[in-house]
Each structure stands twice: as structure tokens, then as C-alpha cells.
Short mmCIF file of C-alpha atoms in Angstrom, two decimals:
data_model
loop_
_atom_site.label_atom_id
_atom_site.label_comp_id
_atom_site.label_asym_id
_atom_site.label_seq_id
_atom_site.Cartn_x
_atom_site.Cartn_y
_atom_site.Cartn_z
CA MET A 1 -14.91 -61.22 -23.34
CA GLU A 2 -12.77 -59.49 -21.25
CA GLN A 3 -10.47 -61.59 -18.96
CA ILE A 4 -9.65 -60.87 -15.42
CA PRO A 5 -5.96 -61.15 -14.57
CA PHE A 6 -5.27 -63.02 -11.15
CA ILE A 7 -2.26 -62.07 -9.17
CA SER A 8 -0.59 -65.40 -7.94
CA SER A 9 0.00 -65.67 -4.17
CA ALA A 10 1.77 -68.06 -2.14
CA PRO A 11 -0.85 -70.79 -0.88
CA ASN A 12 -1.74 -71.11 2.44
CA THR A 13 -0.63 -67.36 3.10
CA LEU A 14 -3.64 -65.26 5.24
CA GLY A 15 -4.42 -62.05 6.06
CA ILE A 16 -7.68 -60.49 7.62
CA GLU A 17 -9.31 -56.95 7.73
CA LEU A 18 -11.27 -55.74 10.75
CA GLU A 19 -14.17 -53.55 10.53
CA LEU A 20 -14.44 -51.73 14.41
CA GLN A 21 -16.72 -49.66 15.99
CA LEU A 22 -16.22 -46.00 17.06
CA ILE A 23 -17.73 -45.23 20.39
CA ASP A 24 -18.58 -42.16 22.41
CA PRO A 25 -17.06 -43.08 25.65
CA ARG A 26 -19.72 -41.17 27.64
CA SER A 27 -23.10 -42.34 25.98
CA PHE A 28 -21.46 -45.38 24.47
CA ASP A 29 -23.22 -44.91 21.49
CA LEU A 30 -21.68 -44.64 17.92
CA THR A 31 -19.76 -41.38 17.12
CA ALA A 32 -18.73 -39.91 13.68
CA ALA A 33 -15.20 -39.54 14.34
CA SER A 34 -13.21 -41.50 11.63
CA ASP A 35 -12.05 -38.30 9.88
CA GLU A 36 -10.47 -37.37 13.44
CA LEU A 37 -8.90 -40.77 14.20
CA LEU A 38 -7.63 -41.14 10.74
CA ALA A 39 -5.91 -37.40 10.92
CA GLN A 40 -4.56 -38.38 14.23
CA MET A 41 -2.86 -41.39 12.79
CA ALA A 42 -1.87 -39.90 9.47
CA ASN A 43 1.98 -39.94 10.34
CA HIS A 44 2.16 -43.35 12.11
CA PRO A 45 3.81 -46.44 10.42
CA ILE A 46 0.49 -48.51 9.98
CA ALA A 47 -1.51 -45.20 8.89
CA ASP A 48 -1.86 -47.06 5.50
CA ARG A 49 -3.63 -50.01 6.87
CA VAL A 50 -5.80 -48.00 8.70
CA LYS A 51 -8.91 -47.11 6.30
CA PRO A 52 -12.51 -45.29 6.54
CA GLU A 53 -15.88 -47.29 6.06
CA ILE A 54 -18.93 -46.70 4.43
CA THR A 55 -20.18 -44.54 7.51
CA ARG A 56 -18.00 -42.27 10.02
CA SER A 57 -18.65 -44.48 12.94
CA MET A 58 -16.52 -46.95 11.40
CA ILE A 59 -12.78 -47.88 10.77
CA GLU A 60 -11.21 -50.93 9.00
CA LEU A 61 -7.72 -52.70 10.28
CA ASN A 62 -6.04 -54.42 7.22
CA SER A 63 -3.05 -56.84 8.27
CA SER A 64 -0.19 -57.53 5.95
CA VAL A 65 0.11 -60.89 4.45
CA HIS A 66 1.44 -63.82 6.75
CA GLU A 67 2.44 -67.27 6.39
CA HIS A 68 1.55 -68.24 10.17
CA PRO A 69 -1.35 -66.77 12.28
CA MET A 70 0.94 -66.19 15.62
CA GLY A 71 2.89 -63.61 13.30
CA LEU A 72 -0.62 -62.27 12.48
CA LEU A 73 -1.58 -62.16 15.90
CA ALA A 74 1.42 -60.21 17.03
CA GLU A 75 0.87 -57.78 13.97
CA MET A 76 -2.59 -57.20 15.13
CA ARG A 77 -2.04 -56.70 18.71
CA GLU A 78 0.29 -53.86 17.67
CA MET A 79 -2.13 -52.54 15.45
CA ARG A 80 -4.82 -52.73 18.11
CA ASP A 81 -2.38 -50.69 20.41
CA ALA A 82 -1.79 -48.00 18.05
CA LEU A 83 -5.33 -47.40 17.31
CA VAL A 84 -6.45 -47.68 20.82
CA GLU A 85 -3.83 -44.74 21.62
CA ALA A 86 -4.85 -42.64 18.85
CA ALA A 87 -8.45 -42.92 19.76
CA ASP A 88 -7.96 -42.16 23.44
CA ALA A 89 -6.05 -39.31 21.99
CA VAL A 90 -9.04 -37.99 20.32
CA GLY A 91 -11.54 -38.77 23.17
CA VAL A 92 -13.19 -41.98 21.32
CA SER A 93 -13.33 -45.77 22.22
CA VAL A 94 -12.93 -48.55 19.83
CA ALA A 95 -15.04 -51.64 19.93
CA GLY A 96 -15.25 -55.15 18.17
CA GLY A 97 -18.57 -56.81 17.59
CA GLY A 98 -20.68 -57.28 14.52
CA ALA A 99 -23.48 -54.68 15.32
CA HIS A 100 -23.53 -51.82 17.82
CA PRO A 101 -26.43 -52.89 20.35
CA PHE A 102 -28.51 -49.79 20.32
CA MET A 103 -27.38 -47.58 17.61
CA ARG A 104 -30.05 -45.81 15.09
CA TRP A 105 -28.95 -46.22 11.61
CA GLN A 106 -30.94 -42.75 10.81
CA GLU A 107 -28.15 -40.82 12.91
CA ARG A 108 -25.19 -42.40 10.63
CA SER A 109 -22.96 -39.93 8.41
CA ILE A 110 -21.33 -41.46 5.19
CA SER A 111 -17.97 -41.17 4.84
CA ASP A 112 -16.94 -38.70 1.85
CA THR A 113 -15.55 -40.89 -0.79
CA PRO A 114 -16.63 -41.47 -4.42
CA ARG A 115 -17.51 -44.82 -3.66
CA PHE A 116 -19.54 -44.52 -0.46
CA GLN A 117 -21.16 -41.50 -1.74
CA TYR A 118 -22.58 -43.91 -4.66
CA LEU A 119 -23.66 -46.48 -2.39
CA ALA A 120 -25.65 -43.96 -0.50
CA GLU A 121 -27.15 -42.62 -3.33
CA MET A 122 -27.90 -45.90 -4.82
CA TYR A 123 -29.01 -47.97 -1.97
CA GLY A 124 -30.87 -45.24 0.09
CA TYR A 125 -31.22 -46.11 3.89
CA LEU A 126 -29.55 -49.75 3.20
CA ALA A 127 -26.24 -47.72 3.06
CA ARG A 128 -26.73 -46.26 6.43
CA GLN A 129 -27.94 -49.62 7.63
CA PHE A 130 -25.06 -51.16 6.52
CA THR A 131 -23.09 -49.66 9.88
CA VAL A 132 -22.32 -53.28 10.65
CA PHE A 133 -18.95 -54.44 11.36
CA GLY A 134 -17.32 -57.87 9.90
CA GLN A 135 -14.17 -59.72 9.70
CA HIS A 136 -12.67 -60.52 6.27
CA ILE A 137 -10.24 -63.54 5.97
CA HIS A 138 -7.90 -63.88 2.72
CA LEU A 139 -6.55 -67.17 1.85
CA GLY A 140 -3.67 -66.85 -0.67
CA VAL A 141 -3.85 -69.16 -3.87
CA LYS A 142 -1.89 -69.68 -6.90
CA SER A 143 -4.40 -69.08 -9.55
CA GLY A 144 -7.70 -68.16 -10.62
CA ASP A 145 -9.01 -71.70 -11.21
CA GLU A 146 -7.40 -72.32 -7.55
CA ALA A 147 -9.52 -69.78 -6.40
CA ILE A 148 -12.58 -71.05 -7.59
CA LYS A 149 -12.16 -74.64 -6.33
CA LEU A 150 -11.20 -73.23 -2.84
CA LEU A 151 -14.31 -71.14 -2.92
CA ARG A 152 -16.46 -74.18 -3.90
CA ARG A 153 -14.97 -76.23 -1.33
CA LEU A 154 -15.34 -73.82 1.57
CA SER A 155 -18.84 -72.71 0.50
CA PRO A 156 -20.66 -75.83 2.92
CA TYR A 157 -18.73 -74.44 5.85
CA VAL A 158 -20.01 -71.11 5.88
CA PRO A 159 -22.38 -71.71 8.44
CA HIS A 160 -19.37 -72.83 10.54
CA PHE A 161 -17.53 -69.43 10.27
CA ILE A 162 -20.90 -67.75 10.70
CA ALA A 163 -21.47 -69.62 14.05
CA LEU A 164 -17.86 -69.32 15.62
CA SER A 165 -17.50 -65.50 15.17
CA ALA A 166 -21.19 -64.57 15.83
CA SER A 167 -21.24 -61.40 17.83
CA SER A 168 -24.22 -59.27 16.92
CA PRO A 169 -27.21 -60.47 19.01
CA TYR A 170 -28.57 -56.88 19.59
CA CYS A 171 -29.72 -54.41 16.94
CA GLU A 172 -31.22 -50.85 17.36
CA GLY A 173 -31.96 -51.62 21.42
CA VAL A 174 -33.76 -55.01 20.66
CA ASP A 175 -32.50 -58.59 21.34
CA THR A 176 -33.04 -59.87 17.65
CA LEU A 177 -32.86 -63.54 18.89
CA PHE A 178 -30.23 -64.03 16.27
CA SER A 179 -26.75 -64.79 17.14
CA CYS A 180 -25.72 -62.84 14.21
CA SER A 181 -28.01 -60.09 13.10
CA ARG A 182 -25.35 -58.30 10.72
CA LEU A 183 -25.78 -60.56 7.87
CA ASN A 184 -29.02 -59.61 7.60
CA ALA A 185 -27.91 -56.34 6.55
CA VAL A 186 -25.61 -57.68 3.95
CA ASN A 187 -28.27 -59.85 2.51
CA SER A 188 -30.23 -57.01 1.43
CA PHE A 189 -28.08 -56.25 -1.41
CA PRO A 190 -29.08 -57.35 -4.77
CA LEU A 191 -25.88 -59.43 -5.38
CA ALA A 192 -25.60 -61.00 -1.89
CA GLY A 193 -25.63 -64.44 -1.57
CA HIS A 194 -23.49 -67.22 -3.24
CA MET A 195 -21.47 -67.83 -6.22
CA PRO A 196 -23.66 -69.69 -8.70
CA ALA A 197 -23.33 -73.40 -8.27
CA ASP A 198 -22.30 -73.88 -11.87
CA VAL A 199 -19.53 -71.47 -12.00
CA LYS A 200 -16.68 -74.21 -11.49
CA ASP A 201 -13.52 -72.48 -12.83
CA TRP A 202 -11.84 -68.99 -13.27
CA TYR A 203 -13.00 -68.70 -16.97
CA GLN A 204 -16.67 -69.57 -15.97
CA PHE A 205 -16.38 -66.79 -13.56
CA GLU A 206 -14.99 -64.39 -15.93
CA ALA A 207 -18.10 -65.20 -18.37
CA HIS A 208 -20.34 -64.80 -15.56
CA LEU A 209 -19.08 -61.27 -14.52
CA ALA A 210 -18.89 -60.59 -18.20
CA GLN A 211 -22.67 -61.30 -18.21
CA LEU A 212 -23.54 -59.43 -15.30
CA ARG A 213 -21.91 -56.54 -16.83
CA ALA A 214 -23.63 -56.88 -20.35
CA TYR A 215 -26.87 -56.75 -18.56
CA GLY A 216 -25.89 -53.91 -16.38
CA LEU A 217 -26.30 -55.74 -13.10
CA ALA A 218 -22.69 -55.51 -11.69
CA GLU A 219 -19.67 -53.01 -12.64
CA SER A 220 -16.92 -55.03 -10.97
CA ILE A 221 -16.07 -57.79 -8.28
CA LYS A 222 -16.87 -54.92 -5.69
CA ASP A 223 -20.40 -55.22 -6.64
CA LEU A 224 -20.65 -58.93 -5.67
CA TYR A 225 -21.61 -59.08 -1.84
CA TRP A 226 -21.19 -63.04 -1.94
CA ASP A 227 -20.55 -64.69 1.05
CA ILE A 228 -17.13 -65.95 -0.25
CA ARG A 229 -15.50 -64.29 -3.41
CA PRO A 230 -12.21 -64.26 -5.07
CA LYS A 231 -10.17 -61.52 -4.93
CA PRO A 232 -7.92 -61.11 -8.26
CA GLU A 233 -5.63 -58.26 -7.12
CA PHE A 234 -4.72 -60.05 -4.00
CA GLY A 235 -4.35 -63.42 -5.36
CA THR A 236 -6.86 -64.55 -2.60
CA VAL A 237 -9.87 -65.92 -1.63
CA GLU A 238 -11.99 -63.85 0.67
CA ILE A 239 -14.16 -65.30 3.48
CA ARG A 240 -16.86 -62.42 4.30
CA VAL A 241 -19.44 -63.93 6.50
CA CYS A 242 -17.73 -63.54 10.07
CA ASP A 243 -19.05 -61.12 12.47
CA THR A 244 -15.75 -58.82 13.95
CA PRO A 245 -14.95 -60.78 17.10
CA LEU A 246 -14.83 -58.75 20.45
CA THR A 247 -10.78 -59.37 20.37
CA VAL A 248 -7.91 -59.86 18.06
CA GLU A 249 -7.12 -63.34 19.72
CA ARG A 250 -10.60 -64.51 18.62
CA ALA A 251 -10.03 -63.00 15.06
CA CYS A 252 -6.81 -64.76 14.52
CA GLN A 253 -7.90 -67.91 15.81
CA ILE A 254 -10.92 -67.92 13.28
CA ALA A 255 -8.11 -67.05 10.59
CA ALA A 256 -6.06 -70.10 11.79
CA PHE A 257 -8.97 -72.11 11.63
CA ALA A 258 -9.72 -70.95 7.82
CA GLN A 259 -6.04 -71.61 6.98
CA ALA A 260 -6.30 -75.23 8.12
CA LEU A 261 -9.60 -75.88 6.79
CA ALA A 262 -8.42 -74.73 3.56
CA VAL A 263 -5.35 -76.99 3.26
CA LEU A 264 -7.74 -79.92 4.37
CA LEU A 265 -10.24 -79.05 1.50
CA MET A 266 -7.64 -78.60 -1.06
CA ARG A 267 -6.58 -82.21 -0.31
CA GLU A 268 -10.23 -83.56 -0.90
CA GLU A 269 -12.95 -83.88 -3.37
CA ASP A 270 -14.87 -81.15 -4.67
CA PRO A 271 -18.64 -81.14 -2.88
CA SER A 272 -21.33 -82.61 -4.78
CA ASP A 273 -23.78 -80.40 -6.50
CA LYS A 274 -26.42 -81.16 -3.80
CA ALA A 275 -24.37 -79.24 -1.24
CA TRP A 276 -26.00 -75.96 -2.53
CA LEU A 277 -29.55 -77.44 -1.99
CA SER A 278 -29.25 -76.60 1.96
CA TYR A 279 -27.15 -73.58 1.57
CA ARG A 280 -29.50 -70.86 2.41
CA SER A 281 -31.04 -72.88 5.22
CA ASN A 282 -27.68 -73.71 6.95
CA HIS A 283 -26.87 -70.32 6.51
CA PHE A 284 -30.23 -69.10 8.26
CA GLN A 285 -29.80 -71.51 11.16
CA ALA A 286 -26.41 -70.54 12.01
CA CYS A 287 -27.12 -66.75 11.99
CA ARG A 288 -30.48 -67.24 14.09
CA PHE A 289 -29.39 -69.99 16.41
CA GLY A 290 -25.52 -70.04 16.28
CA LEU A 291 -23.80 -73.29 17.51
CA GLN A 292 -26.96 -74.66 18.47
CA GLY A 293 -28.34 -74.29 14.58
CA SER A 294 -29.13 -77.53 12.81
CA TYR A 295 -27.02 -78.42 9.49
CA VAL A 296 -27.87 -80.52 6.79
CA THR A 297 -24.88 -82.10 5.16
CA PRO A 298 -24.52 -82.79 1.14
CA ASP A 299 -25.44 -86.04 1.70
CA GLY A 300 -28.79 -84.91 3.49
CA GLN A 301 -28.15 -85.85 7.19
CA ARG A 302 -29.62 -83.47 9.64
CA LEU A 303 -27.46 -82.76 12.52
CA ARG A 304 -26.53 -79.95 15.03
CA LEU A 305 -24.13 -77.49 13.96
CA MET A 306 -21.86 -77.92 17.08
CA ASP A 307 -21.95 -81.72 16.67
CA HIS A 308 -20.64 -81.28 12.87
CA LEU A 309 -17.95 -78.48 14.20
CA ARG A 310 -16.87 -80.80 16.73
CA ALA A 311 -16.31 -83.76 14.22
CA LEU A 312 -14.45 -81.22 11.89
CA PHE A 313 -12.37 -80.10 14.82
CA GLN A 314 -10.90 -83.78 15.10
CA ARG A 315 -10.46 -83.65 11.05
CA LEU A 316 -8.63 -80.51 11.39
CA MET A 317 -6.25 -81.13 14.05
CA PRO A 318 -3.62 -83.20 12.39
CA VAL A 319 -3.72 -80.34 9.78
CA ALA A 320 -3.27 -77.82 12.49
CA GLU A 321 -0.22 -79.55 14.12
CA GLU A 322 1.56 -79.61 10.60
CA LEU A 323 1.04 -76.15 9.92
CA GLY A 324 2.01 -75.02 13.79
CA THR A 325 -1.27 -73.69 14.73
CA GLY A 326 -2.73 -76.58 16.93
CA ASP A 327 -2.82 -74.81 20.19
CA MET A 328 -4.60 -71.78 18.54
CA ILE A 329 -7.41 -74.03 16.81
CA ALA A 330 -7.31 -76.20 20.18
CA THR A 331 -8.24 -72.91 21.95
CA LEU A 332 -10.91 -71.77 19.72
CA ARG A 333 -12.29 -75.35 19.97
CA ASP A 334 -12.63 -75.54 23.59
CA ASP A 335 -13.79 -72.16 23.83
CA ALA A 336 -16.80 -72.86 21.47
CA MET A 337 -17.68 -75.95 22.63
CA ARG A 338 -17.80 -75.10 26.58
CA SER A 339 -18.84 -71.21 26.42
CA GLY A 340 -20.05 -70.47 23.10
CA ASN A 341 -19.45 -67.74 20.84
CA ASP A 342 -19.28 -63.86 21.35
CA ALA A 343 -23.10 -63.30 21.06
CA ARG A 344 -23.35 -65.78 23.99
CA TRP A 345 -21.02 -63.70 26.02
CA LEU A 346 -22.76 -60.19 25.12
CA ARG A 347 -26.03 -61.94 26.31
CA ASN A 348 -24.37 -63.14 29.71
CA GLN A 349 -22.97 -59.60 29.95
CA PHE A 350 -26.80 -58.28 29.49
CA HIS A 351 -28.04 -60.69 32.02
CA ARG A 352 -25.41 -59.47 34.50
CA LEU A 353 -25.55 -55.85 33.91
CA ARG A 354 -29.26 -55.10 32.50
CA ASP A 355 -27.90 -52.20 30.54
CA LEU A 356 -26.94 -52.13 26.80
CA PRO A 357 -24.70 -48.94 27.29
CA LEU A 358 -22.69 -50.98 29.85
CA VAL A 359 -22.47 -53.90 27.60
CA VAL A 360 -20.89 -51.38 25.05
CA GLU A 361 -18.47 -50.49 27.51
CA SER A 362 -17.52 -54.18 28.46
CA MET A 363 -17.20 -54.66 24.60
CA SER A 364 -14.71 -51.69 24.37
CA GLN A 365 -12.77 -53.01 27.41
CA ALA A 366 -12.53 -56.31 25.58
CA TRP A 367 -11.29 -54.88 22.52
CA ARG A 368 -8.48 -53.15 24.55
CA GLY A 369 -7.45 -56.74 26.00
CA GLU A 370 -8.89 -55.86 29.44
CA SER A 371 -11.12 -57.64 31.65
CA PRO A 372 -14.66 -55.97 31.87
CA GLN A 373 -14.56 -53.82 34.95
CA VAL A 374 -18.17 -52.45 34.79
CA ALA A 375 -20.23 -53.17 37.77
CA ALA A 376 -24.06 -54.14 37.67
CA PRO A 377 -26.20 -51.05 38.38
CA ALA A 378 -27.45 -50.84 41.83
CA GLU A 379 -31.08 -49.78 40.37
CA PRO A 380 -32.77 -50.65 37.02
CA THR A 381 -31.76 -48.19 34.49
CA ALA A 382 -33.97 -46.38 32.20
CA VAL A 383 -34.50 -48.19 28.81
CA LEU A 384 -33.00 -46.24 26.21
CA ARG A 385 -35.62 -48.04 23.47
CA ARG A 386 -37.73 -51.16 23.57
CA ARG A 387 -35.83 -54.49 24.48
CA ILE A 388 -36.56 -58.16 24.20
CA ARG A 389 -35.42 -60.07 26.95
CA ALA A 390 -32.03 -61.59 26.28
CA THR A 391 -32.48 -65.36 25.87
CA SER A 392 -30.22 -68.38 25.59
CA GLU A 393 -29.48 -69.85 22.30
CA PRO A 394 -32.67 -72.33 21.56
CA MET A 395 -32.82 -75.88 20.43
CA GLN A 396 -30.78 -77.16 23.29
CA PRO A 397 -29.12 -75.62 26.43
CA LEU A 398 -25.46 -75.41 26.80
CA SER A 399 -25.66 -77.11 30.08
CA ALA A 400 -27.39 -80.09 28.73
CA ALA A 401 -25.32 -80.56 25.53
CA GLU A 402 -21.98 -80.76 27.63
CA PRO A 403 -22.32 -82.77 30.87
CA GLY A 404 -20.57 -80.84 33.67
CA VAL A 405 -20.22 -77.45 31.62
CA THR A 406 -22.22 -74.79 33.05
CA ALA A 407 -23.77 -71.81 30.92
CA THR A 408 -22.33 -69.15 32.83
CA LEU A 409 -19.38 -67.55 30.63
CA PRO A 410 -16.11 -66.53 32.31
CA GLU A 411 -15.40 -62.98 32.56
CA ARG A 412 -12.19 -63.47 30.60
CA LEU A 413 -12.52 -63.35 26.85
CA HIS A 414 -10.34 -65.53 24.35
#
């Protein structure tokens, strides 16, 4: 059996990747402008950390390695500003969000790299439907065994990451009724999902991958579209379920949350095997209902995800204070509990504007760090495609869940 070398990293270090939307500033649809944007940035100091993605309407920002999320935030703000300046120069806009609200997958163009062309040939239309946008969070670990241990311990908290980051309620002009519709595209791939429950150390992971190779089911770790997977060449565990937030501030707050959670969990016991029983149901609930979804704990208790998350934040705060990230995590907590996630903000924008292109404009303004300035149209605009009326997240209204808190979201994001 071939051994997979694992490059040791300093524990508790972190980095992120952000997949971003390239927007036509006139139609607010996606535009195939990644080649022009990459050429514009070719001589910039951060050029090696701006990369193409599977279709030409996408771009990816990669951070460097950080010990503290505040350093990550400073870097991401600089990278955002450089990207926005280059995008302005080539006549496009940039936005976060897990999915473009009204793009059509048929109109997407595959990037001209060998791997992306292979994926297009292998997966057909799924490759173009994969024009969705996620945040990946890398957490440093010292060994392969530590990576598998952390991966297993993080797995029961996948719904928390989904609900906190959800920002893809609209797809192809329709309110999907999901907080996170993006993961439905990811889950179409045959090796999506989670690491097998019986893999408990690095040797067993190597054996599992060797078996997949022997059966012709995978060639490398890149073929594993797991929610969380090891990244041995980086020495990290990679959390892959987050939608790209609308701002770099929220992205770095979620990274700080992941770092503190990893520290907390590595001090605790491995979850029982029963934790995997509710994995798919909890995953669906978080995608569909966001913070208002139901959550089944490893011991079989059923409660609202928001309530479980509230208790988790209480456990996390002492760790956050140790790490010096108490303010960032408290801000994430307060925003989530009072205002909900970015999906809720986007629905609020649509309720106000009644026009999805104007919602996309507000997304691009939020990414620049500006408060949305678009005004609601004086008269109803023509509908580009069929839309379902945006609804608040089900199960229990926010105003009922939190006495004294209104469901109207602030105009300022994060």
C-alpha cells in the first residue's frame, strides 16, 4: 500500500480560500472574465494567490498561513481591495455569496486547464452547474493521525458551519427555499459526503484511498468531495461546507470560529459512532432551514440548531479569550442570533428591492465594504425568470425565538 506523506504544520494555524463571483456591472449576471482579471493582476504582489476556478465566471483568493484571525482579516482586506481595483480596471464587479441568484448554468464556460477540462468531460453538465462559490477553511495539524482525529471531531459540527455561512437562497431566478442551495450541486458528485465512520487514523485513511484507487473510483484526494477532508501537502484539515460569505469580515469570523472549535474539540473525547447516524439529516436541515433547522445530537437529543449553537458559543468563549479572538467570535455570535445569516440578509434585500439584479448589485457593494446604496424600483420590474416569493426561514420566526428582536435586518453587513 502506497504511503501518503503528511507535511506537519503548526497546530491551530489557519488559512482560507474564497471562491468569488465575477459580475457584469450592467446586467448583474455572471460574466466570463477570469482570464482578463488574471492578466490584469499578473504583476501584482498577490498574483500567485489569485487563481482560476472551474468556470470563467469564478475566481479564487487564497490567504497565506496565519496564527491569528486578525492577521488573516488584515490580509484579506488588502487582497479584496487589490482584486476590486483590478476588476474595476477590466470593467467587472466582484461579489461573495454561495450562488449567483439568476445565472444559467448552460451559459457558463469551462476554464482552460487540464483538470477542469477533464472534469467537464467526465461530469458533463454537472461541471457547469458547479458554478457555485464556497469558503474553504484550513486548520493546521502536526500529523496525519491528528488530522483524522480532528476531522472526526469536527464532523458533528458541519451543520453549524453550513448555517452560519449560508448565502445561497436563490438559484436560476428562483427562491429555492434553502438557506444553502450550493451544497446540492456539490452533493451531485459521486464521492461527496463524509469520510467513512470506520476510518480512525492515518493508516486507515491511506488504506481507504488505496482501495478506492484499486477499484478505479478515485485517483487522488482531490477526487474526494467530502465536507471535510485532510490536505496532507498543506498539513491541514480542510472544512469545505461553507458558502462564501458576502464580506471578508464574516469569512474571517467563521475562520476564527473554526480555529477555536478545533482547539476545544482536541481537548475532548472522540464522538461516539452514533454521531454518524444523524449526519445526513442534520446536513439537510442546516442547508434547508439554516439556523432554524433541527439538530440531532450524538446521544439522540433533538433541538433547534440555533439553540445548540448558542450553547456551543458559551463553551467556545473561554477558548476564544485564550486565543485572543473573543471579540471576533462574539460578533459572529451576536449577528447570528439577532440577524441570522447572509441568506436571510439576501431575502431581506429582495423583499425591499423586488428585483434580483438589484440584489446582486447590493452583494457586490457589500463585498467592496460599502453599505448597499441601491434604491427600490419605483414600479415593479419585469421578471427575468420564474421566481418563488422569498420567505423567512421556517419552524419559528426570529422575532418569536428572540424576544425584543425584530426580523428586519440592518443595512450594514458584519
